[in-house]
mmCIF file of C-alpha atoms in Angstrom:
data_model
loop_
_atom_site.group_PDB
_atom_site.id
_atom_site.type_symbol
_atom_site.label_atom_id
_atom_site.label_comp_id
_atom_site.label_asym_id
_atom_site.label_seq_id
_atom_site.Cartn_x
_atom_site.Cartn_y
_atom_site.Cartn_z
ATOM 1 C CA MET P 1377 -5.625 -9.669 -31.996
ATOM 2 C CA ILE P 1378 -3.995 -6.582 -30.804
ATOM 3 C CA LEU P 1379 -2.039 -7.100 -27.413
ATOM 4 C CA PRO P 1380 -2.399 -5.546 -24.457
ATOM 5 C CA GLY P 1381 1.174 -3.828 -24.513
ATOM 6 C CA THR P 1382 0.235 -2.591 -27.773
ATOM 7 C CA GLN P 1383 -2.831 -1.029 -26.818
ATOM 8 C CA LEU P 1384 -0.877 0.827 -23.755
ATOM 9 C CA GLU P 1385 2.134 1.935 -25.675
ATOM 10 C CA LYS P 1386 -0.478 3.613 -28.034
ATOM 11 C CA LEU P 1387 -2.498 4.813 -25.142
ATOM 12 C CA CYS P 1388 0.877 6.613 -23.746
ATOM 13 C CA VAL P 1389 1.981 7.787 -26.925
ATOM 14 C CA GLU P 1390 -1.172 9.672 -27.589
ATOM 15 C CA ALA P 1391 -1.206 11.603 -24.308
ATOM 16 C CA CYS P 1392 -1.488 15.034 -23.940
ATOM 17 C CA ASP P 1393 -2.059 15.750 -20.222
ATOM 18 C CA GLU P 1394 -1.795 13.214 -17.894
ATOM 19 C CA VAL P 1395 -1.101 9.509 -17.360
ATOM 20 C CA VAL P 1396 -2.843 7.469 -14.589
ATOM 21 C CA LEU P 1397 -1.383 3.842 -14.296
ATOM 22 C CA VAL P 1398 -3.093 1.861 -12.150
ATOM 23 C CA ALA P 1399 -2.364 -2.237 -11.180
ATOM 24 C CA PRO P 1400 -1.801 -4.354 -8.328
ATOM 25 C CA PHE P 1401 2.016 -6.017 -9.902
ATOM 26 C CA VAL P 1402 4.296 -3.414 -11.717
ATOM 27 C CA LYS P 1403 7.310 -5.137 -12.881
ATOM 28 C CA ALA P 1404 10.381 -2.285 -13.496
ATOM 29 C CA PHE P 1405 11.050 -2.834 -17.054
ATOM 30 C CA VAL P 1406 7.580 -2.356 -17.936
ATOM 31 C CA LEU P 1407 7.129 0.880 -16.404
ATOM 32 C CA LYS P 1408 10.225 2.187 -17.862
ATOM 33 C CA GLU P 1409 9.115 0.894 -21.161
ATOM 34 C CA LEU P 1410 5.909 2.907 -20.914
ATOM 35 C CA LEU P 1411 7.384 5.713 -19.569
ATOM 36 C CA ALA P 1412 9.756 6.435 -22.516
ATOM 37 C CA ARG P 1413 6.867 6.816 -24.590
ATOM 38 C CA ILE P 1414 5.263 9.658 -22.226
ATOM 39 C CA SER P 1415 6.673 13.182 -22.823
ATOM 40 C CA THR P 1416 8.199 14.321 -19.741
ATOM 41 C CA ASP P 1417 6.304 17.205 -19.689
ATOM 42 C CA ILE P 1418 3.136 14.933 -19.269
ATOM 43 C CA THR P 1419 2.102 14.471 -15.415
ATOM 44 C CA VAL P 1420 2.188 10.449 -14.540
ATOM 45 C CA ARG P 1421 0.072 8.846 -11.572
ATOM 46 C CA CYS P 1422 1.249 5.283 -10.726
ATOM 47 C CA VAL P 1423 -0.843 3.373 -8.293
ATOM 48 C CA THR P 1424 0.054 -0.121 -7.130
ATOM 49 C CA ARG P 1425 -0.064 -2.454 -4.385
ATOM 50 C CA TRP P 1426 2.973 -3.221 -2.108
ATOM 51 C CA GLN P 1427 3.015 -6.543 0.042
ATOM 52 C CA PRO P 1428 6.301 -7.593 1.475
ATOM 53 C CA GLU P 1429 5.745 -11.167 0.467
ATOM 54 C CA GLU P 1430 4.558 -10.184 -3.051
ATOM 55 C CA ILE P 1431 7.483 -8.146 -3.419
ATOM 56 C CA LEU P 1432 9.744 -10.865 -2.030
ATOM 57 C CA ARG P 1433 8.418 -13.754 -4.584
ATOM 58 C CA GLY P 1434 8.703 -10.935 -7.323
ATOM 59 C CA VAL P 1435 5.619 -10.215 -8.272
ATOM 60 C CA SER P 1436 5.765 -6.577 -8.248
ATOM 61 C CA ASP P 1437 9.212 -4.100 -8.215
ATOM 62 C CA LEU P 1438 10.320 -2.006 -5.537
ATOM 63 C CA GLU P 1439 12.854 -0.326 -7.923
ATOM 64 C CA VAL P 1440 9.349 1.222 -9.683
ATOM 65 C CA TRP P 1441 10.338 3.821 -7.202
ATOM 66 C CA SER P 1442 13.796 4.894 -8.480
ATOM 67 C CA LEU P 1443 12.093 5.482 -12.180
ATOM 68 C CA ILE P 1444 9.360 7.972 -10.442
ATOM 69 C CA LYS P 1445 11.368 9.716 -8.435
ATOM 70 C CA LYS P 1446 13.646 10.906 -11.189
ATOM 71 C CA ARG P 1447 11.243 11.576 -13.645
ATOM 72 C CA PRO P 1448 9.590 14.881 -13.323
ATOM 73 C CA ARG P 1449 5.728 15.191 -12.871
ATOM 74 C CA SER P 1450 5.683 12.033 -11.319
ATOM 75 C CA SER P 1451 4.252 10.381 -8.317
ATOM 76 C CA LEU P 1452 3.863 6.402 -7.219
ATOM 77 C CA TRP P 1453 1.108 5.754 -5.031
ATOM 78 C CA LEU P 1454 -0.008 2.754 -2.926
ATOM 79 C CA ARG P 1455 -3.409 0.865 -2.320
ATOM 80 C CA SER P 1456 -3.429 -2.230 0.139
ATOM 81 C CA ASP P 1457 -7.049 -3.635 -1.308
ATOM 82 C CA LEU P 1458 -6.305 -2.843 -4.830
ATOM 83 C CA HIS P 1459 -6.783 -4.973 -7.576
ATOM 84 C CA ALA P 1460 -8.227 -3.220 -10.099
ATOM 85 C CA LYS P 1461 -6.189 -2.728 -13.697
ATOM 86 C CA PHE P 1462 -7.094 0.759 -15.024
ATOM 87 C CA TYR P 1463 -5.136 2.927 -17.762
ATOM 88 C CA ARG P 1464 -6.112 6.400 -18.767
ATOM 89 C CA ALA P 1465 -4.564 9.135 -20.600
ATOM 90 C CA ASP P 1466 -6.378 12.312 -20.544
ATOM 91 C CA GLU P 1467 -9.749 11.075 -21.907
ATOM 92 C CA LYS P 1468 -9.333 7.842 -22.913
ATOM 93 C CA CYS P 1469 -9.369 4.549 -20.590
ATOM 94 C CA LEU P 1470 -8.202 1.034 -20.869
ATOM 95 C CA ILE P 1471 -9.699 -1.543 -18.467
ATOM 96 C CA GLY P 1472 -9.366 -4.948 -17.949
ATOM 97 C CA SER P 1473 -7.210 -7.807 -16.939
ATOM 98 C CA ALA P 1474 -3.508 -7.077 -17.296
ATOM 99 C CA ASN P 1475 -1.067 -6.030 -14.752
ATOM 100 C CA LEU P 1476 1.951 -3.944 -15.830
ATOM 101 C CA THR P 1477 4.097 -7.144 -16.507
ATOM 102 C CA ALA P 1478 5.755 -8.743 -19.451
ATOM 103 C CA LYS P 1479 3.583 -11.652 -19.376
ATOM 104 C CA ALA P 1480 0.144 -9.791 -18.960
ATOM 105 C CA LEU P 1481 1.307 -7.078 -22.004
ATOM 106 C CA GLY P 1482 2.412 -9.882 -24.367
ATOM 107 C CA TRP P 1483 5.950 -9.255 -24.397
ATOM 108 C CA LEU P 1484 7.229 -12.524 -23.763
ATOM 109 C CA ASN P 1485 7.347 -15.635 -25.759
ATOM 110 C CA SER P 1486 4.377 -17.463 -23.309
ATOM 111 C CA PRO P 1487 2.034 -14.574 -22.746
ATOM 112 C CA ASN P 1488 -1.136 -14.912 -20.645
ATOM 113 C CA LEU P 1489 -4.347 -14.432 -22.302
ATOM 114 C CA GLU P 1490 -5.308 -11.169 -20.989
ATOM 115 C CA LEU P 1491 -7.933 -8.170 -22.046
ATOM 116 C CA LEU P 1492 -8.036 -4.669 -21.891
ATOM 117 C CA VAL P 1493 -11.163 -2.640 -23.418
ATOM 118 C CA PRO P 1494 -11.362 0.774 -24.648
ATOM 119 C CA LEU P 1495 -13.431 3.276 -22.790
ATOM 120 C CA PRO P 1496 -14.180 6.986 -22.536
ATOM 121 C CA ALA P 1497 -12.826 8.215 -19.450
ATOM 122 C CA SER P 1498 -15.792 10.682 -19.342
ATOM 123 C CA GLU P 1499 -17.930 7.676 -18.108
ATOM 124 C CA SER P 1500 -19.312 7.938 -14.701
ATOM 125 C CA ILE P 1501 -18.496 4.719 -13.215
ATOM 126 C CA LEU P 1502 -14.838 5.510 -14.069
ATOM 127 C CA LYS P 1503 -15.035 8.975 -12.894
ATOM 128 C CA ALA P 1504 -16.280 7.750 -9.529
ATOM 129 C CA PHE P 1505 -13.188 4.962 -9.633
ATOM 130 C CA GLU P 1506 -10.413 7.193 -9.873
ATOM 131 C CA THR P 1507 -12.162 9.321 -7.201
ATOM 132 C CA GLU P 1508 -12.111 6.766 -4.844
ATOM 133 C CA LEU P 1509 -9.251 4.843 -5.806
ATOM 134 C CA PHE P 1510 -7.029 8.340 -4.545
ATOM 135 C CA ARG P 1511 -8.828 8.464 -1.544
ATOM 136 C CA GLY P 1512 -7.641 5.641 0.002
ATOM 137 C CA CYS P 1513 -4.327 6.013 -1.433
ATOM 138 C CA VAL P 1514 -0.418 6.899 0.251
ATOM 139 C CA GLN P 1515 2.012 8.555 -1.604
ATOM 140 C CA VAL P 1516 5.178 6.585 -1.598
ATOM 141 C CA ASN P 1517 8.383 8.476 -0.438
ATOM 142 C CA GLU P 1518 12.159 7.390 0.118
ATOM 143 C CA SER P 1519 11.626 6.577 3.859
ATOM 144 C CA LEU P 1520 8.289 4.448 2.957
ATOM 145 C CA PHE P 1521 10.571 2.616 0.627
ATOM 146 C CA GLU P 1522 13.341 2.025 2.547
ATOM 147 C CA GLN P 1523 10.795 0.800 5.466
ATOM 148 C CA MET P 1524 9.522 -1.418 2.835
ATOM 149 C CA SER P 1525 13.084 -2.458 1.476
ATOM 150 C CA GLU P 1526 14.074 -3.439 5.254
ATOM 151 C CA THR P 1527 11.328 -5.477 5.587
ATOM 152 C CA VAL P 1528 11.605 -7.735 2.590
ATOM 153 C CA GLN P 1529 15.106 -8.202 3.219
ATOM 154 C CA ILE P 1530 14.027 -9.583 6.981
ATOM 155 C CA LEU P 1531 11.426 -11.839 5.250
ATOM 156 C CA ALA P 1532 13.960 -13.191 2.757
ATOM 157 C CA GLU P 1533 16.351 -14.393 5.518
ATOM 158 C CA GLN P 1534 13.538 -15.950 6.933
ATOM 159 C CA TYR P 1535 11.770 -17.380 3.500
ATOM 160 C CA PRO P 1536 14.812 -17.738 1.169
ATOM 161 C CA SER P 1537 12.925 -20.396 -0.788
ATOM 162 C CA LEU P 1538 10.334 -17.257 -2.025
ATOM 163 C CA SER P 1539 12.868 -15.256 -3.759
ATOM 164 C CA PRO P 1540 11.760 -15.148 -7.116
ATOM 165 C CA LEU P 1541 13.016 -17.796 -9.533
ATOM 166 C CA ILE P 1542 11.490 -16.619 -12.695
ATOM 167 C CA SER P 1543 12.230 -13.494 -14.878
ATOM 168 C CA ASP P 1544 8.543 -11.982 -14.744
ATOM 169 C CA THR P 1545 5.468 -11.908 -12.544
ATOM 170 C CA PRO P 1546 3.480 -15.189 -12.392
ATOM 171 C CA ASP P 1547 0.121 -13.057 -12.948
ATOM 172 C CA ASN P 1548 -1.714 -16.229 -11.864
ATOM 173 C CA PHE P 1549 -0.015 -15.722 -8.624
ATOM 174 C CA GLN P 1550 -2.096 -17.027 -5.087
ATOM 175 C CA GLY P 1551 -0.965 -15.938 -1.972
ATOM 176 C CA GLU P 1552 -0.578 -18.416 0.696
ATOM 177 C CA ILE P 1553 -3.268 -16.951 3.079
ATOM 178 C CA SER P 1554 -6.429 -15.448 2.027
ATOM 179 C CA PRO P 1555 -6.594 -11.891 0.596
ATOM 180 C CA SER P 1556 -7.355 -9.288 2.544
ATOM 181 C CA VAL P 1557 -11.094 -8.565 3.940
ATOM 182 C CA GLU P 1558 -11.276 -5.010 4.516
ATOM 183 C CA GLN P 1559 -13.996 -4.651 6.904
ATOM 184 C CA THR P 1560 -13.784 -1.028 7.096
ATOM 185 C CA LEU P 1561 -13.209 1.462 3.719
ATOM 186 C CA VAL P 1562 -9.283 1.707 3.590
ATOM 187 C CA GLU P 1563 -9.364 5.658 4.121
ATOM 188 C CA ALA P 1564 -11.077 4.948 7.481
ATOM 189 C CA TRP P 1565 -8.988 2.320 9.035
ATOM 190 C CA LEU P 1566 -7.444 2.294 12.494
ATOM 191 C CA PRO P 1567 -6.076 -0.277 14.603
ATOM 192 C CA THR P 1568 -8.675 -1.788 17.165
ATOM 193 C CA LEU P 1569 -6.749 -3.856 19.635
ATOM 194 C CA ARG P 1570 -5.523 -2.291 22.424
ATOM 195 C CA ASN P 1571 -2.551 -4.049 23.502
ATOM 196 C CA PRO P 1572 -0.153 -4.399 19.926
ATOM 197 C CA ALA P 1573 1.802 -7.188 21.447
ATOM 198 C CA ASP P 1574 -1.208 -9.329 21.669
ATOM 199 C CA LEU P 1575 -1.635 -9.211 17.519
ATOM 200 C CA TYR P 1576 1.334 -11.790 17.399
ATOM 201 C CA VAL P 1577 -0.503 -13.763 20.080
ATOM 202 C CA ALA P 1578 -3.698 -13.946 17.708
ATOM 203 C CA TYR P 1579 -1.470 -14.205 14.659
ATOM 204 C CA SER P 1580 0.589 -17.335 16.125
ATOM 205 C CA GLY P 1581 -3.101 -19.251 16.464
ATOM 206 C CA LYS P 1582 -2.990 -18.519 20.339
ATOM 207 C CA LEU P 1583 -6.261 -17.141 20.758
ATOM 208 C CA GLU P 1584 -7.317 -18.929 24.035
ATOM 209 C CA GLN P 1585 -4.854 -16.654 25.606
ATOM 210 C CA LEU P 1586 -6.531 -13.723 24.703
ATOM 211 C CA THR P 1587 -9.924 -11.899 26.112
ATOM 212 C CA THR P 1588 -13.023 -11.945 24.184
ATOM 213 C CA ALA P 1589 -12.479 -8.599 23.111
ATOM 214 C CA ALA P 1590 -8.973 -8.884 22.530
ATOM 215 C CA ARG P 1591 -9.437 -12.124 20.204
ATOM 216 C CA GLU P 1592 -12.000 -10.169 18.006
ATOM 217 C CA THR P 1593 -10.271 -6.813 17.173
ATOM 218 C CA ALA P 1594 -7.000 -9.166 16.871
ATOM 219 C CA LEU P 1595 -8.742 -11.149 14.505
ATOM 220 C CA SER P 1596 -10.292 -7.906 12.717
ATOM 221 C CA ASP P 1597 -7.120 -5.933 12.306
ATOM 222 C CA LEU P 1598 -5.425 -9.183 10.800
ATOM 223 C CA ARG P 1599 -7.740 -9.286 8.261
ATOM 224 C CA SER P 1600 -7.049 -5.687 7.167
ATOM 225 C CA LEU P 1601 -3.133 -6.501 8.101
ATOM 226 C CA PRO P 1602 -2.420 -9.401 5.797
ATOM 227 C CA THR P 1603 0.969 -11.079 5.779
ATOM 228 C CA LEU P 1604 2.342 -14.651 5.550
ATOM 229 C CA PRO P 1605 1.790 -17.570 7.908
ATOM 230 C CA ASN P 1606 4.384 -18.674 10.555
ATOM 231 C CA LEU P 1607 6.384 -15.494 10.275
ATOM 232 C CA SER P 1608 8.910 -14.865 13.341
ATOM 233 C CA LYS P 1609 7.937 -12.306 15.871
ATOM 234 C CA ILE P 1610 10.379 -10.040 14.532
ATOM 235 C CA ALA P 1611 9.525 -10.579 10.660
ATOM 236 C CA PHE P 1612 5.967 -10.129 11.637
ATOM 237 C CA GLU P 1613 6.001 -6.578 13.740
ATOM 238 C CA SER P 1614 8.361 -5.419 10.844
ATOM 239 C CA CYS P 1615 5.444 -6.472 8.136
ATOM 240 C CA ILE P 1616 3.229 -4.919 10.372
ATOM 241 C CA GLY P 1617 4.778 -2.069 10.792
ATOM 242 C CA THR P 1618 5.347 -1.704 6.688
ATOM 243 C CA LEU P 1619 1.686 -2.205 6.097
ATOM 244 C CA LEU P 1620 0.566 0.272 8.690
ATOM 245 C CA LEU P 1621 2.571 3.257 7.028
ATOM 246 C CA GLN P 1622 0.515 2.007 3.932
ATOM 247 C CA LYS P 1623 -2.590 3.098 5.487
ATOM 248 C CA PRO P 1624 -4.020 6.514 4.575
ATOM 249 C CA ILE P 1625 -4.669 7.849 8.351
ATOM 250 C CA VAL P 1626 -1.699 6.769 9.730
ATOM 251 C CA GLN P 1627 -0.054 8.772 6.734
ATOM 252 C CA LYS P 1628 -1.638 11.840 7.944
ATOM 253 C CA VAL P 1629 -0.922 11.300 11.028
ATOM 254 C CA ASP P 1630 2.897 10.534 9.901
ATOM 255 C CA ALA P 1631 2.738 14.055 8.371
ATOM 256 C CA LEU P 1632 1.317 15.759 11.384
ATOM 257 C CA VAL P 1633 4.278 14.888 13.742
ATOM 258 C CA GLU P 1634 7.164 15.406 12.014
ATOM 259 C CA THR P 1635 6.801 18.497 14.080
ATOM 260 C CA SER P 1636 6.437 17.100 17.923
ATOM 261 C CA GLN P 1637 2.458 17.193 18.850
ATOM 262 C CA ARG P 1638 0.324 17.136 22.382
ATOM 263 C CA PHE P 1639 -2.014 14.284 22.489
ATOM 264 C CA GLY P 1640 -4.947 16.674 21.577
ATOM 265 C CA ALA P 1641 -3.662 17.564 18.540
ATOM 266 C CA VAL P 1642 -3.718 14.329 17.258
ATOM 267 C CA ARG P 1643 -6.929 13.803 18.703
ATOM 268 C CA ASP P 1644 -8.603 16.575 16.900
ATOM 269 C CA LEU P 1645 -6.793 15.249 13.670
ATOM 270 C CA LEU P 1646 -8.559 11.936 13.848
ATOM 271 C CA ALA P 1647 -11.843 13.649 14.871
ATOM 272 C CA SER P 1648 -11.653 15.058 11.152
ATOM 273 C CA LEU P 1649 -10.862 12.527 9.279
ATOM 274 C CA PRO P 1650 -13.083 9.752 8.047
ATOM 275 C CA CYS P 1651 -12.168 7.589 10.783
ATOM 276 C CA ALA P 1652 -14.673 10.011 12.783
ATOM 277 C CA ASN P 1653 -17.682 7.859 11.106
ATOM 278 C CA LEU P 1654 -16.778 4.743 12.458
ATOM 279 C CA PRO P 1655 -19.513 3.406 14.657
ATOM 280 C CA ASP P 1656 -18.595 4.322 18.007
ATOM 281 C CA PHE P 1657 -15.580 6.145 17.447
ATOM 282 C CA ASP P 1658 -14.356 7.795 20.233
ATOM 283 C CA PRO P 1659 -11.098 10.242 19.335
ATOM 284 C CA SER P 1660 -9.168 9.786 22.273
ATOM 285 C CA ARG P 1661 -9.382 6.287 22.509
ATOM 286 C CA ALA P 1662 -8.734 5.842 18.880
ATOM 287 C CA TRP P 1663 -5.611 7.673 19.596
ATOM 288 C CA GLN P 1664 -4.591 6.177 22.269
ATOM 289 C CA THR P 1665 -4.777 2.691 20.350
ATOM 290 C CA LEU P 1666 -2.765 4.008 17.504
ATOM 291 C CA MET P 1667 -0.066 5.712 19.427
ATOM 292 C CA ARG P 1668 0.417 2.116 20.688
ATOM 293 C CA TRP P 1669 0.748 0.481 17.575
ATOM 294 C CA LEU P 1670 3.327 3.191 16.146
ATOM 295 C CA LEU P 1671 5.301 3.067 18.945
ATOM 296 C CA PHE P 1672 5.605 -0.806 19.244
ATOM 297 C CA PHE P 1673 5.605 -1.887 15.547
ATOM 298 C CA LEU P 1674 7.680 1.089 14.595
ATOM 299 C CA PRO P 1675 9.863 2.035 17.540
ATOM 300 C CA GLN P 1676 12.792 3.645 15.215
ATOM 301 C CA ARG P 1677 10.522 6.133 13.842
ATOM 302 C CA TYR P 1678 8.469 7.418 16.502
ATOM 303 C CA ALA P 1679 8.978 8.494 20.155
ATOM 304 C CA LEU P 1680 6.698 9.816 23.384
ATOM 305 C CA SER P 1681 8.026 12.469 25.992
ATOM 306 C CA VAL P 1682 5.956 13.133 29.052
ATOM 307 C CA PRO P 1683 7.259 16.447 30.372
ATOM 308 C CA ASN P 1684 4.661 18.058 32.690
ATOM 309 C CA HIS P 1685 2.232 15.056 32.682
ATOM 310 C CA SER P 1686 1.719 15.997 28.652
ATOM 311 C CA GLU P 1687 2.162 13.412 26.309
ATOM 312 C CA ILE P 1688 4.494 14.743 23.371
ATOM 313 C CA PHE P 1689 4.239 12.155 20.589
ATOM 314 C CA TYR P 1690 6.494 13.306 17.426
ATOM 315 C CA ARG P 1691 8.653 11.086 14.500
ATOM 316 C CA VAL P 1692 12.371 10.617 15.252
ATOM 317 C CA ASN P 1693 14.515 12.041 12.400
ATOM 318 C CA PRO P 1694 11.221 13.645 10.483
ATOM 319 C CA ARG P 1695 13.660 14.509 7.116
ATOM 320 C CA THR P 1696 14.256 10.986 6.623
#
């Protein structure tokens, strides 16, 4: 039987123009080995997911960012609901079960039993998948990496037992909570809970303290922002802030407010994005809610001033 790692190495070596590597779990050693087999004049796009508790457990490595950013023509992308394993080099694809880990690719003495099936990239279903994939992705930059690193450190202090005890990814890892159930397409998601402070109340199980509307919207938002159970308030808020920055619409707002923006400018941006197709969408209300969340969960990143009764929202230190 041909090992998945052998298949993937061959795919990378034979690439001429572009390589797309998509897996929820990506280990730095594995990515380094694959990148070494790809000519530096070939474009590489790597898509993964960064959940703070998964990083802490060692199922994925934040260090993949350092590999990507120093390589020309390369970019790293995140999608929070990613579960697919999809590898494409030009017009050839491999799809199946194997993550980018040594255990999955057969590079350890006791590998997983995995499968990668070769298919032509011209298949319409694969083209549609790749289009949908990147529609809901956000691109990693140094600021997002630093935010995630800080959150993982906060979690490590509260959950020292979660630190990785093994050298590779446990590909059968099951989180301590159910995986995210996205009620809204990831590219259209916005928070709905009006008072972000109530999110921790709902997370803590104190639903009786909330109104019916707050309870329903809080539970809906929590399903789209999965975290470990029993986090302290500080750790929880740090996790939520990090997860917010991985949402495509938040990233678009983040880019806009690198320069100070009036309320109407951000409202108009939201009205032009996929969220505008949500039921009962009101751009003013949506921006009011999102603004509260950004100020509450990312207070070091965003600020609001109100000169002459006009709300001005902006990024703090936008170059970071």
